[in-house]
mmCIF file of C-alpha atoms in Angstrom:
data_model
loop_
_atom_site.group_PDB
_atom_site.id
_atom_site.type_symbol
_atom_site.label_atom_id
_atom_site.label_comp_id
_atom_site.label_asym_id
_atom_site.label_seq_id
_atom_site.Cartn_x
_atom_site.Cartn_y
_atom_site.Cartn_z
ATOM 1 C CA UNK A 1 36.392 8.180 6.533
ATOM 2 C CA UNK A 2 33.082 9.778 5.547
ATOM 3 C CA UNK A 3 30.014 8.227 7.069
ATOM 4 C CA UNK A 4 27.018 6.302 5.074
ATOM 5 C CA UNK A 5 24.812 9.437 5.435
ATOM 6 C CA UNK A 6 27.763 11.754 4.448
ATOM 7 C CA UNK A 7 27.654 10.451 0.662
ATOM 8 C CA UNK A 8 24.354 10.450 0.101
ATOM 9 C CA UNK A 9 21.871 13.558 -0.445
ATOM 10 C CA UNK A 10 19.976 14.768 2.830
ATOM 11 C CA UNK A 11 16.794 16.375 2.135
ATOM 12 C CA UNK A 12 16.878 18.835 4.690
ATOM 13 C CA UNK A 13 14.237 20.033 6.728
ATOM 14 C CA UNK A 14 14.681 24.097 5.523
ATOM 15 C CA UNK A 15 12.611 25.450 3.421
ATOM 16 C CA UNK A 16 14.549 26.639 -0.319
ATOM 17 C CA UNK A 17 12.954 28.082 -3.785
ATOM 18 C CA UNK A 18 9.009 28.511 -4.170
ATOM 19 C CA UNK A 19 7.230 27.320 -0.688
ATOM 20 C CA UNK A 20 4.130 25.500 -1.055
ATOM 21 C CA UNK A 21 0.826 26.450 -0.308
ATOM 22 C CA UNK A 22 -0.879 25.793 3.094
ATOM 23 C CA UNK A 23 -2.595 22.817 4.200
ATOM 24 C CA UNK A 24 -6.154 22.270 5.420
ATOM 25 C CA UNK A 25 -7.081 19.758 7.753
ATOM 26 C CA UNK A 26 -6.538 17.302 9.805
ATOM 27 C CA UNK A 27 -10.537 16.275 8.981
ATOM 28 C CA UNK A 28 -11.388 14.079 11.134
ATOM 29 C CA UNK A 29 -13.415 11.368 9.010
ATOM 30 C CA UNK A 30 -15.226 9.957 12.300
ATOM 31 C CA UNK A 31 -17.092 6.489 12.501
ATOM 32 C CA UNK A 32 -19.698 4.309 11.904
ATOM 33 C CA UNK A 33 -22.514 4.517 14.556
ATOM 34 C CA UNK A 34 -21.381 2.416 17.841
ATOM 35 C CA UNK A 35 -17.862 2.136 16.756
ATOM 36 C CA UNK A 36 -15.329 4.104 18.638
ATOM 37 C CA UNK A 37 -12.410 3.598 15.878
ATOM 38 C CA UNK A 38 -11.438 3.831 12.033
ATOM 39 C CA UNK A 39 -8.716 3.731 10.215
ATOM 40 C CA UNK A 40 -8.793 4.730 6.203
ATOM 41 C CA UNK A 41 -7.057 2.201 3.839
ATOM 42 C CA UNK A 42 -6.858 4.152 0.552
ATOM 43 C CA UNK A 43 -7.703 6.899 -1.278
ATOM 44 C CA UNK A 44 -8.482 7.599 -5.195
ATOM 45 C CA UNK A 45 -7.712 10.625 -7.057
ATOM 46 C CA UNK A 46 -11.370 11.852 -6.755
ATOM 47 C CA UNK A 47 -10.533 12.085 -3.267
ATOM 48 C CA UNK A 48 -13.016 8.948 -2.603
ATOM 49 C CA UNK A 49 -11.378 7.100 0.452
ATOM 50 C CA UNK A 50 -11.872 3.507 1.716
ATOM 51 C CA UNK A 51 -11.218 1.718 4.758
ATOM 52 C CA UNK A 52 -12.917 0.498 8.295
ATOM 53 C CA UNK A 53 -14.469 1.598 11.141
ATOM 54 C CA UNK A 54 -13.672 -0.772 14.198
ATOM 55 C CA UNK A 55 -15.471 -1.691 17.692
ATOM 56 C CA UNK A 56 -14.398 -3.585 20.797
ATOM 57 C CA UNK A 57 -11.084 -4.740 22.086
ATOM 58 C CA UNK A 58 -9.012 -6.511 20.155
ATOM 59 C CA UNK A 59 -8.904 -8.267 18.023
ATOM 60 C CA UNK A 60 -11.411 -5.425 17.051
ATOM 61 C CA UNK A 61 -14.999 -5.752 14.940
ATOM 62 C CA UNK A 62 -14.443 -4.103 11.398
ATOM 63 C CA UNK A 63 -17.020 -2.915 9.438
ATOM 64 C CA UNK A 64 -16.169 -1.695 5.680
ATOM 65 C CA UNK A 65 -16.974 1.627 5.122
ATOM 66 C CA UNK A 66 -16.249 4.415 2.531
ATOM 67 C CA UNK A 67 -16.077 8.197 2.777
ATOM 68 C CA UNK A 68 -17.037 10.543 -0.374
ATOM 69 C CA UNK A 69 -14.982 13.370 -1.055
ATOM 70 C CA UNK A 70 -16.322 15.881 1.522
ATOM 71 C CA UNK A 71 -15.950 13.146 3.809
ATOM 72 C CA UNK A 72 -19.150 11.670 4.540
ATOM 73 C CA UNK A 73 -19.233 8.087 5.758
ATOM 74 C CA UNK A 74 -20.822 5.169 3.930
ATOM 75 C CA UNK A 75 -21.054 1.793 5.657
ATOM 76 C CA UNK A 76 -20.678 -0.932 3.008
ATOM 77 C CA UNK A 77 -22.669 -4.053 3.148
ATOM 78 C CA UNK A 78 -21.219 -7.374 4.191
ATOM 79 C CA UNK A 79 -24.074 -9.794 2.077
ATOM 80 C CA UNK A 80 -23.946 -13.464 4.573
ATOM 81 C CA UNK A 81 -21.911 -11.908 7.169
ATOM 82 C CA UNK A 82 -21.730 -9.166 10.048
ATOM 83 C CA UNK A 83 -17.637 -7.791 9.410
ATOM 84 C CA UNK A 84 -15.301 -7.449 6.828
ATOM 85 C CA UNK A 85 -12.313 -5.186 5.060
ATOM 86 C CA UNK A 86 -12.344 -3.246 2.037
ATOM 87 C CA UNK A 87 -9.263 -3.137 0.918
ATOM 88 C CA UNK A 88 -8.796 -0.892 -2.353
ATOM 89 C CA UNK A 89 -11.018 1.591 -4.593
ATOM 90 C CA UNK A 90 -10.428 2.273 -8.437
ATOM 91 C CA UNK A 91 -10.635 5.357 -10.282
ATOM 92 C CA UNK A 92 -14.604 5.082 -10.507
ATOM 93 C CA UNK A 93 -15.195 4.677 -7.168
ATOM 94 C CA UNK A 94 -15.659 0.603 -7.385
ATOM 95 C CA UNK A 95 -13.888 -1.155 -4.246
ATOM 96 C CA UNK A 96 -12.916 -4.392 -3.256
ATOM 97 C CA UNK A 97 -12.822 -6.612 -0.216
ATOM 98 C CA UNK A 98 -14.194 -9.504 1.274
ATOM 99 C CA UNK A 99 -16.547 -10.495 4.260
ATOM 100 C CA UNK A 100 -16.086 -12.606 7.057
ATOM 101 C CA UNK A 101 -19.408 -15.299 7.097
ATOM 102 C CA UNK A 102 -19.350 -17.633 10.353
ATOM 103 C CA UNK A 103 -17.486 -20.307 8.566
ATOM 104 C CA UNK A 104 -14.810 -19.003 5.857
ATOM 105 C CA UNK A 105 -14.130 -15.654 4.040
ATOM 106 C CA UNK A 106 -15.911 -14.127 0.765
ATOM 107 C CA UNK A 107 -14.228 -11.598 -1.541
ATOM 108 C CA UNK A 108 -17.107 -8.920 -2.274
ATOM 109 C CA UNK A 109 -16.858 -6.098 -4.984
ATOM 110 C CA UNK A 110 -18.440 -2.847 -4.190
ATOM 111 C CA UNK A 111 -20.112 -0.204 -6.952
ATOM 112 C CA UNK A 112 -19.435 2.832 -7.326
ATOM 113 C CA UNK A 113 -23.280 3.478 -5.351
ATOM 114 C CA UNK A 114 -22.095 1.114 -2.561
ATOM 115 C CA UNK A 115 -23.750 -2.053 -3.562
ATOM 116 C CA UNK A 116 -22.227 -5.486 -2.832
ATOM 117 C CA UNK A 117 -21.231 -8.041 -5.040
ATOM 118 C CA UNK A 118 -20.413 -11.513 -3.734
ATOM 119 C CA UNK A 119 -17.544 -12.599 -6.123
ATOM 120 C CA UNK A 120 -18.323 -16.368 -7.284
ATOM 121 C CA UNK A 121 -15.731 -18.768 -6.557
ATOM 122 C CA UNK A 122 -15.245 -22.174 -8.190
ATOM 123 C CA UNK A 123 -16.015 -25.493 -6.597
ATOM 124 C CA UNK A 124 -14.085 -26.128 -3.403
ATOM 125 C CA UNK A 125 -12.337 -23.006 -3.453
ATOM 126 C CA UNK A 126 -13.006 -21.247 -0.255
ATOM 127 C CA UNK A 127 -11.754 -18.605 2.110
ATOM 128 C CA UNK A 128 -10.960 -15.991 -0.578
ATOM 129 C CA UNK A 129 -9.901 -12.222 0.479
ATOM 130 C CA UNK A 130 -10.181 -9.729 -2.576
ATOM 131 C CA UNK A 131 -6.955 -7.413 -2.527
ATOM 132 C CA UNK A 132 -7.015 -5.482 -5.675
ATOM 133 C CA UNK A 133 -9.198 -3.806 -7.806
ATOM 134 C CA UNK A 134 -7.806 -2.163 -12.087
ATOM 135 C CA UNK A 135 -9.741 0.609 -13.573
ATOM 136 C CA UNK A 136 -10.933 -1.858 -16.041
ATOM 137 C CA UNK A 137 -12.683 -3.771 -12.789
ATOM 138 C CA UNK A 138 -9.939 -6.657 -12.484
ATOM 139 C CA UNK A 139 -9.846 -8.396 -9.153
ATOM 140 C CA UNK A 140 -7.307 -9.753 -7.675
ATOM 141 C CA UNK A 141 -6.388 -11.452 -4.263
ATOM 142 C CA UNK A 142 -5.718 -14.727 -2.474
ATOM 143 C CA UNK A 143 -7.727 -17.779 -1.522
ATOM 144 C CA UNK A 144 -7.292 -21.553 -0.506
ATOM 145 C CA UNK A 145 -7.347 -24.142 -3.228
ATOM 146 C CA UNK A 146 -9.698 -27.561 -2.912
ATOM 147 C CA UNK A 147 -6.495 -29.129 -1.151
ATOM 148 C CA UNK A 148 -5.987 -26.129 0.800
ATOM 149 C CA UNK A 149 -2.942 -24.921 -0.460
ATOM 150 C CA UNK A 150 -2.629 -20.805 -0.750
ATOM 151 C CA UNK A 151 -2.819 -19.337 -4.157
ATOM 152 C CA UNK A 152 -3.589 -16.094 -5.686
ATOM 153 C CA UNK A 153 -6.913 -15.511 -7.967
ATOM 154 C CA UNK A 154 -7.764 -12.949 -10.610
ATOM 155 C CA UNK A 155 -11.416 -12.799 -10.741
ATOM 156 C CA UNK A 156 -13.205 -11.108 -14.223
ATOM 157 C CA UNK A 157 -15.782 -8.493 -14.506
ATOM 158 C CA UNK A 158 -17.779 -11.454 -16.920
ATOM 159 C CA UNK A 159 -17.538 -13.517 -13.658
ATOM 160 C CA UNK A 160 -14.841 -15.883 -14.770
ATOM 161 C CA UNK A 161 -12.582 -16.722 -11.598
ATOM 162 C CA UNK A 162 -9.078 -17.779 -12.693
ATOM 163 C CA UNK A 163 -6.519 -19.796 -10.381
ATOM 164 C CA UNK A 164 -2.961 -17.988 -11.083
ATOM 165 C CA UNK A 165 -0.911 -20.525 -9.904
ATOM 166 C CA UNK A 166 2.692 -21.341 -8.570
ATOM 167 C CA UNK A 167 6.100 -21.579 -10.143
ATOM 168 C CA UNK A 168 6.681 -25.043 -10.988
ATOM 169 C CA UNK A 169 6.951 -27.885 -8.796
ATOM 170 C CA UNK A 170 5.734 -25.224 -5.151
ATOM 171 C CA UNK A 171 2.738 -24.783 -3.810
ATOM 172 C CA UNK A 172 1.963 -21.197 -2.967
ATOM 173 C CA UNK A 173 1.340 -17.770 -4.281
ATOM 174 C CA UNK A 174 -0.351 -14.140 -3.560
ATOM 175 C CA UNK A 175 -1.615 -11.561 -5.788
ATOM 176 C CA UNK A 176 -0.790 -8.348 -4.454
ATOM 177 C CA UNK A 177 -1.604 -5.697 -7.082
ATOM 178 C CA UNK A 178 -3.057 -5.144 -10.469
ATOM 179 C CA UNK A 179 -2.228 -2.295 -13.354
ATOM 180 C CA UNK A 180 -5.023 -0.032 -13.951
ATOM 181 C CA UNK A 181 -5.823 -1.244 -17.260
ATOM 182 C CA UNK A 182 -5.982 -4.631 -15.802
ATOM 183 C CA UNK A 183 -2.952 -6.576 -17.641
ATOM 184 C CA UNK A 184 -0.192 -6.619 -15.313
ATOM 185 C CA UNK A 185 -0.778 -8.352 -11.953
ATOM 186 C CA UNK A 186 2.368 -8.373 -9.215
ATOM 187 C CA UNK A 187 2.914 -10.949 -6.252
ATOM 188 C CA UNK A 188 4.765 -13.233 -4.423
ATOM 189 C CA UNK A 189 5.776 -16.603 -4.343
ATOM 190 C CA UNK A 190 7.724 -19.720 -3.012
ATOM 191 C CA UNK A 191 10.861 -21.307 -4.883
ATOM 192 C CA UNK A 192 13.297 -23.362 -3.076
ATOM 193 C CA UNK A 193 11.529 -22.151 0.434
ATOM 194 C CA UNK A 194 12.360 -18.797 -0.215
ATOM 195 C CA UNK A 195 9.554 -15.572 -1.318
ATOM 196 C CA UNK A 196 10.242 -14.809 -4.783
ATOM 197 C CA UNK A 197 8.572 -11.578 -6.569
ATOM 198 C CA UNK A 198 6.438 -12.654 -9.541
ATOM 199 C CA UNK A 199 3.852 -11.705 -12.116
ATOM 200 C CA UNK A 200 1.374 -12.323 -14.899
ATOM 201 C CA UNK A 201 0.574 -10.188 -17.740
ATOM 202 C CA UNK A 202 -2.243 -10.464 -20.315
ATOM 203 C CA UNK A 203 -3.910 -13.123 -18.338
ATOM 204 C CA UNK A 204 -0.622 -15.656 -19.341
ATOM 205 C CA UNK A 205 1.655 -17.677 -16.668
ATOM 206 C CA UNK A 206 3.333 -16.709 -13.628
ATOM 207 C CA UNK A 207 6.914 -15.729 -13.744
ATOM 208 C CA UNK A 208 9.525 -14.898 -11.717
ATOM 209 C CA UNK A 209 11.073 -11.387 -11.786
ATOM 210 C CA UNK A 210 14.627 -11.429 -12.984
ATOM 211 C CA UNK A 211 17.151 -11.889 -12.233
ATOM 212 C CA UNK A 212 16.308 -15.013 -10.335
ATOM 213 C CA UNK A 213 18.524 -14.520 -7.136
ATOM 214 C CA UNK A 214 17.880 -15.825 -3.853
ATOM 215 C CA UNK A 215 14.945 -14.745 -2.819
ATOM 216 C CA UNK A 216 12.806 -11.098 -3.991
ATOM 217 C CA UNK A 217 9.973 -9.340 -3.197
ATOM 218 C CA UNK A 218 8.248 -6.477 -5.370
ATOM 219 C CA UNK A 219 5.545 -5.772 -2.780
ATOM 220 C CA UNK A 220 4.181 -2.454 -4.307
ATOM 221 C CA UNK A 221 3.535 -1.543 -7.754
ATOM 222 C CA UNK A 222 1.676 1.992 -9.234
ATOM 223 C CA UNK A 223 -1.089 1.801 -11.905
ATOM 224 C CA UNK A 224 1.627 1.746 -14.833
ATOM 225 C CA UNK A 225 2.366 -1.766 -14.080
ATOM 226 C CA UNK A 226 5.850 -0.376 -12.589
ATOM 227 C CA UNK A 227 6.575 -2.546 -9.479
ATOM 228 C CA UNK A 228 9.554 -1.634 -6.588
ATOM 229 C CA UNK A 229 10.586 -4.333 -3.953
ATOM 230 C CA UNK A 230 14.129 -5.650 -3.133
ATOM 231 C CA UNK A 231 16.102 -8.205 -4.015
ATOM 232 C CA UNK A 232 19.540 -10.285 -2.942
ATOM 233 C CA UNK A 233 21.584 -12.130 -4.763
ATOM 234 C CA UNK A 234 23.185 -15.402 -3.229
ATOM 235 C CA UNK A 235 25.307 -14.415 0.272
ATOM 236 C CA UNK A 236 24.351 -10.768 -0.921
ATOM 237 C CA UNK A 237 22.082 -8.261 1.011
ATOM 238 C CA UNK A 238 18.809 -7.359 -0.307
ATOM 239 C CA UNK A 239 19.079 -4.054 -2.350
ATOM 240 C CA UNK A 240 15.846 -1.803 -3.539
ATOM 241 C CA UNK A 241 14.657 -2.453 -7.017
ATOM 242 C CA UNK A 242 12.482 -0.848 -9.432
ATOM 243 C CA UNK A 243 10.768 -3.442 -12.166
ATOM 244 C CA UNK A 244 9.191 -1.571 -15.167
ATOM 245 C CA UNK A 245 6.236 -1.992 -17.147
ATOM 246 C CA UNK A 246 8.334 -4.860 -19.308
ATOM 247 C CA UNK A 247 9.411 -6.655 -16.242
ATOM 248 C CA UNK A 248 13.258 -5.416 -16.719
ATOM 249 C CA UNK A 249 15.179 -4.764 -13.326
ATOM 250 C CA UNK A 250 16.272 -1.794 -12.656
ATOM 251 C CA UNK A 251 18.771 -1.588 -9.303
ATOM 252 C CA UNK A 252 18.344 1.618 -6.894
ATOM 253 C CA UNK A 253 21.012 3.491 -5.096
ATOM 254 C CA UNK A 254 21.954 1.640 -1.604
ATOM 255 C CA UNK A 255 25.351 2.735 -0.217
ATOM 256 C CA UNK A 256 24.839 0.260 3.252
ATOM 257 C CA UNK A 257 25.279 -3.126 3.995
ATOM 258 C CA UNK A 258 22.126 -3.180 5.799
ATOM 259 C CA UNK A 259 18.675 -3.942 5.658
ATOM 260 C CA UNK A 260 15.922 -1.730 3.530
ATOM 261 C CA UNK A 261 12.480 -1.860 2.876
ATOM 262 C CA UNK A 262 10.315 -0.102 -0.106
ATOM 263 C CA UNK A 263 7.218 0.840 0.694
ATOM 264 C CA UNK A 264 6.009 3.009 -1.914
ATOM 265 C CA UNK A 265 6.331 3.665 -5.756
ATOM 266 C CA UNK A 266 4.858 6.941 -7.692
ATOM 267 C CA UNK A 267 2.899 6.987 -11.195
ATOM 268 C CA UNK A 268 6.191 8.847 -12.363
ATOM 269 C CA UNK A 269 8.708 6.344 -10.771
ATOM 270 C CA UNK A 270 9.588 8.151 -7.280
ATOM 271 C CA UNK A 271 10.222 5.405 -4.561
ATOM 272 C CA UNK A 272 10.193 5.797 -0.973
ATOM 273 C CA UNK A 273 11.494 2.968 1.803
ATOM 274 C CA UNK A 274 12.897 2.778 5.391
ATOM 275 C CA UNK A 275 16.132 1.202 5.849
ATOM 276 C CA UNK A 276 19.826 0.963 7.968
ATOM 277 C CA UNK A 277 22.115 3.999 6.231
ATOM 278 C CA UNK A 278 23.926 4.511 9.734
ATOM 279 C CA UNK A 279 22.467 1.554 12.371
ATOM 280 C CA UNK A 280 21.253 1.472 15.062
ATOM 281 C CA UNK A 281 19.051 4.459 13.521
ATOM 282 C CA UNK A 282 16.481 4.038 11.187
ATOM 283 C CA UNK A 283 16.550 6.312 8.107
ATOM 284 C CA UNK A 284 13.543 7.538 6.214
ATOM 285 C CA UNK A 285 15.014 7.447 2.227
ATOM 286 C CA UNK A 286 13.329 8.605 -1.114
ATOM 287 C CA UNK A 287 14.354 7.504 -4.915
ATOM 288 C CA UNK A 288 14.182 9.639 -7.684
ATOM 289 C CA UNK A 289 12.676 8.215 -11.375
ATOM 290 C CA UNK A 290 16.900 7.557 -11.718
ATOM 291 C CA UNK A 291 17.179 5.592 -8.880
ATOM 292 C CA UNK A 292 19.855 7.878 -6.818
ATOM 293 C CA UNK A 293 18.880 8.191 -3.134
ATOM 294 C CA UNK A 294 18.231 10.571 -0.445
ATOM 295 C CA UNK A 295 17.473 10.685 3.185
ATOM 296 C CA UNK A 296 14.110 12.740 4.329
ATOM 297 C CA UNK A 297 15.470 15.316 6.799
ATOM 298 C CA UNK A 298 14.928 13.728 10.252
ATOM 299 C CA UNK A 299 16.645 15.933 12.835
ATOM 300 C CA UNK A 300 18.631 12.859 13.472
ATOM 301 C CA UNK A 301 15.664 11.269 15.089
ATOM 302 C CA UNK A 302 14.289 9.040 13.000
ATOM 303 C CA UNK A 303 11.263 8.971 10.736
ATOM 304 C CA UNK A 304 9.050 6.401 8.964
ATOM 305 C CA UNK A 305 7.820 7.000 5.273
ATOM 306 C CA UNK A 306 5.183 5.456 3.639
ATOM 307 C CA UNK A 307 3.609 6.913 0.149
ATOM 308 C CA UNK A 308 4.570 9.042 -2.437
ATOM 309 C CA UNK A 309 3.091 11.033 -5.023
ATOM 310 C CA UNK A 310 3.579 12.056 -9.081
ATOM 311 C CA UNK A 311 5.837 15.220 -7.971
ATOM 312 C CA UNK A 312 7.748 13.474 -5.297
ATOM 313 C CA UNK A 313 5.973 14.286 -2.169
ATOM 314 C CA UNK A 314 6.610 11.751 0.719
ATOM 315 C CA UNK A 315 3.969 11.420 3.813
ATOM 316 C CA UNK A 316 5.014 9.538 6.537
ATOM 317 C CA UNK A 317 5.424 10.211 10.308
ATOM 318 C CA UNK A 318 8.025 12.825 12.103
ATOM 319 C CA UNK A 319 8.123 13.075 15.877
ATOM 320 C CA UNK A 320 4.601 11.463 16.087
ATOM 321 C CA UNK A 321 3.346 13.610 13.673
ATOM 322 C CA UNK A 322 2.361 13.123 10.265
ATOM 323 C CA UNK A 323 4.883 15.030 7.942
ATOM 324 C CA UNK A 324 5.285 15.745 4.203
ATOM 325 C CA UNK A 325 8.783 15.968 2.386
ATOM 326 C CA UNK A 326 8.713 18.243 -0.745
ATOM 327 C CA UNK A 327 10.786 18.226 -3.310
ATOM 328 C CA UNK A 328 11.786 21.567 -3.252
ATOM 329 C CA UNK A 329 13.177 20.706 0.726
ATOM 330 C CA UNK A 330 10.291 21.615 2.753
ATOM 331 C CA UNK A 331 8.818 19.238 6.044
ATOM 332 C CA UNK A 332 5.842 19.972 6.898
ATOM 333 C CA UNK A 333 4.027 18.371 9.699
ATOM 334 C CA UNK A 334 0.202 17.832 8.781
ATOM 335 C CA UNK A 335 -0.904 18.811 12.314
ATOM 336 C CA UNK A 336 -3.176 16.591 15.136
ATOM 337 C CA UNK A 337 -7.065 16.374 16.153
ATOM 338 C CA UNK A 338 -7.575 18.904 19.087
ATOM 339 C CA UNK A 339 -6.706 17.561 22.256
ATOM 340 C CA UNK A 340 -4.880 14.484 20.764
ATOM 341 C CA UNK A 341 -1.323 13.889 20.812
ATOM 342 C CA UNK A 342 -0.514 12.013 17.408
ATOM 343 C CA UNK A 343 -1.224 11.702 14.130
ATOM 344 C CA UNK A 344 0.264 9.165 11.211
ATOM 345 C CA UNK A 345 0.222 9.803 7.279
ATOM 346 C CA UNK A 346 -0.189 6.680 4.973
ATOM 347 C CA UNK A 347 -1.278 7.785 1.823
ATOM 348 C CA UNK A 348 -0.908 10.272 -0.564
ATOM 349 C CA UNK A 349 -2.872 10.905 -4.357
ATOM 350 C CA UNK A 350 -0.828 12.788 -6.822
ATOM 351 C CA UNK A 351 -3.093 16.125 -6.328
ATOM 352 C CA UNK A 352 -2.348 16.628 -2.667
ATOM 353 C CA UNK A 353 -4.936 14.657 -0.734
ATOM 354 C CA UNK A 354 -2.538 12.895 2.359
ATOM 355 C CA UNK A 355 -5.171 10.715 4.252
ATOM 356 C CA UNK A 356 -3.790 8.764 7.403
ATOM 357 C CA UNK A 357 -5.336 8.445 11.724
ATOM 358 C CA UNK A 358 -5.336 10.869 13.972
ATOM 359 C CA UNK A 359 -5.678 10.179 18.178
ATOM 360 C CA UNK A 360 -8.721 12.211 19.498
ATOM 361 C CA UNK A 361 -8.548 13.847 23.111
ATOM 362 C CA UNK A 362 -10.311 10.373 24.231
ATOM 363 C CA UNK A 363 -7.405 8.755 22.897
ATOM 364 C CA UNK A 364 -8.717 6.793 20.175
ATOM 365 C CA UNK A 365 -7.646 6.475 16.534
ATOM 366 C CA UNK A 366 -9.992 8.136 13.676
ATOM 367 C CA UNK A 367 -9.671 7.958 9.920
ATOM 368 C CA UNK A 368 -8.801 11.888 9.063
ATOM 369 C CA UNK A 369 -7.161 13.518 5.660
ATOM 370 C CA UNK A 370 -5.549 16.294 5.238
ATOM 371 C CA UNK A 371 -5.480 18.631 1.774
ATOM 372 C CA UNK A 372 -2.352 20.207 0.281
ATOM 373 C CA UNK A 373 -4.193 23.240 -1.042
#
């Protein structure tokens, strides 16, 4: 009988047709002053990235910070407090966050020059974290209600802050991501104790994905409004889905029994997830725009994926390294800081920049990127 891996595609690890060009980097993207850590978030297609520079032990002291292009670092002010987390950037360079204060947590929007905008919350709502920022300047995120029950928020560039409530008769939600025009927003929430994936589009009620199984989750979603999570039917296994723009389900190839996780969908519909082809091993697994599957050429060792871009290029991590899949078959490994010993790819933007950490020879973790020239 043919194993699980044996009827799907394997990317392999060979290089066929036109290879690509070289890459530059890893560029190590440093920290703050006094901070001996940093780890980059996110990355626009300007090449502006996002994320924190960290001090002490841990738990550690973050600091928001940005990097330009050329990667110079910016810190970013944290108005009534010392620490915070920026958490995304648009396609103008505007990024949003929040900031711890000694008592609760404030979302904070940052321009495009840096400055800080303490996002105005309603009467009794407190302890807000900003998540998600459109092109349009729609924020989204989480905060707790007067009776302290956990909810997401969409907050307007006019200022208006709007509760986006639960599904009826439960008591918690979480905005998670936001179209770049600013009219589709994807999250979570409870029904019947179990996480359901959910949305809200042109600023109307939260629904639940379909097909309402037993539980869902569409945890990532690209600036189409196109979101990809699983989902499991009752006494099924969860299966990778794609949801598009209209909120219609579309299922993905899954040939196992076992568990798989999505964690990241492409402005042209490319998918990429970890999951359990052949257990007890761990396979890394892309999805084309059609849904079929294939496994990222691993050596048999394992590998962890995390982003993927408009043409179907995958960064993740290969033997401690961080690697690119191409479509065309390559891996490439991105390369390390001199004298360290790993490196880790998160991100990717659709014209080659793969941003990620690197250890340095004093073994600590910096923010670096690398370019796909």
């Amino acid at each position: 009988m043919l194993s699980l891996v044996a009827a799907v595609v394997v990317i392999t690890g060979a290089v066929t047709g036109t290879a690509q060009a070289t890459t530059v980097g890893p560029v190590d993207l440093g920290t703050l002053p006094g901070d001996d850590e940093s780890t980059v978030l996110a990355v626009n297609e300007a090449g502006e990235m996002i994320g924190l520079s960290l001090f002490g032990p841990t738990p550690k002291r973050s600091h928001p910070v940005r990097w330009s292009a050329d990667g110079q670092i910016m810190a970013l002010p944290t108005p009534g407090g010392t620490e915070g987390q920026v958490r995304d950037i648009n396609s103008h360079g505007v990024s949003v966050g929040y900031v711890l204060t000694a008592t609760t947590a404030v979302p904070v929007r940052w321009d495009a020059a840096g400055q800080a905008t303490a996002l105005q919350l309603p009467p009794g709502y407190h302890n807000a974290t900003g998540w998600a920022i459109s092109d349009t300047g729609v924020v989204v995120g989480n905060w707790l209600t007067p009776d302290n029950q956990y909810h997401g928020f969409r907050w307007d560039p006019d200022g208006v802050a709007t509760d986006l409530g639960t599904l009826p008769g439960e008591t918690w939600s979480m905005a998670e991501g936001i179209s770049a025009d600013g009219t589709i927003i994807v999250g979570s929430a409870v029904r019947s104790a179990a996480n359901q994936a959910v949305r809200w589009v042109n600023g109307g009620p939260i629904t639940e994905l379909a097909p309402l199984g037993a539980s869902s989750g569409a945890s990532r979603m690209n600036e189409d409004g196109v979101a990809a999570g699983t989902m499991r039917q009752v006494g099924g296994t969860p299966i990778p889905a794609k949801w598009d723009r209209d909120g219609v389900v579309h299922p993905m190839e899954w040939p196992s029994p076992h568990s798989v996780w999505v964690y990241g969908v492409s402005s042209t519909g490319y998918v990429v997830g970890t999951g359990y082809l052949n257990p007890p091993r761990r396979s890394a697994v892309i999805w084309d725009p059609a849904g079929d599957v294939a496994i990222l050429a691993d050596d048999g060792l394992g590998a962890d994926v995390e982003a993927v871009n408009a043409q179907g290029t995958a960064a993740g991590t290969f033997r401690s390294q961080a690697t690119v899949w191409f479509q065309n078959g390559e891996r490439r490994q991105l390369g390390k800081l001199p004298g360290g010993t790993r490196s880790q790819a998160y991100r990717i933007s659709d014209n080659g920049r793969v941003v990620g950490v690197a250890g340095t020879a004093a073994g600590k973790s910096h923010a670096v990127y690398w370019t796909l020239d």
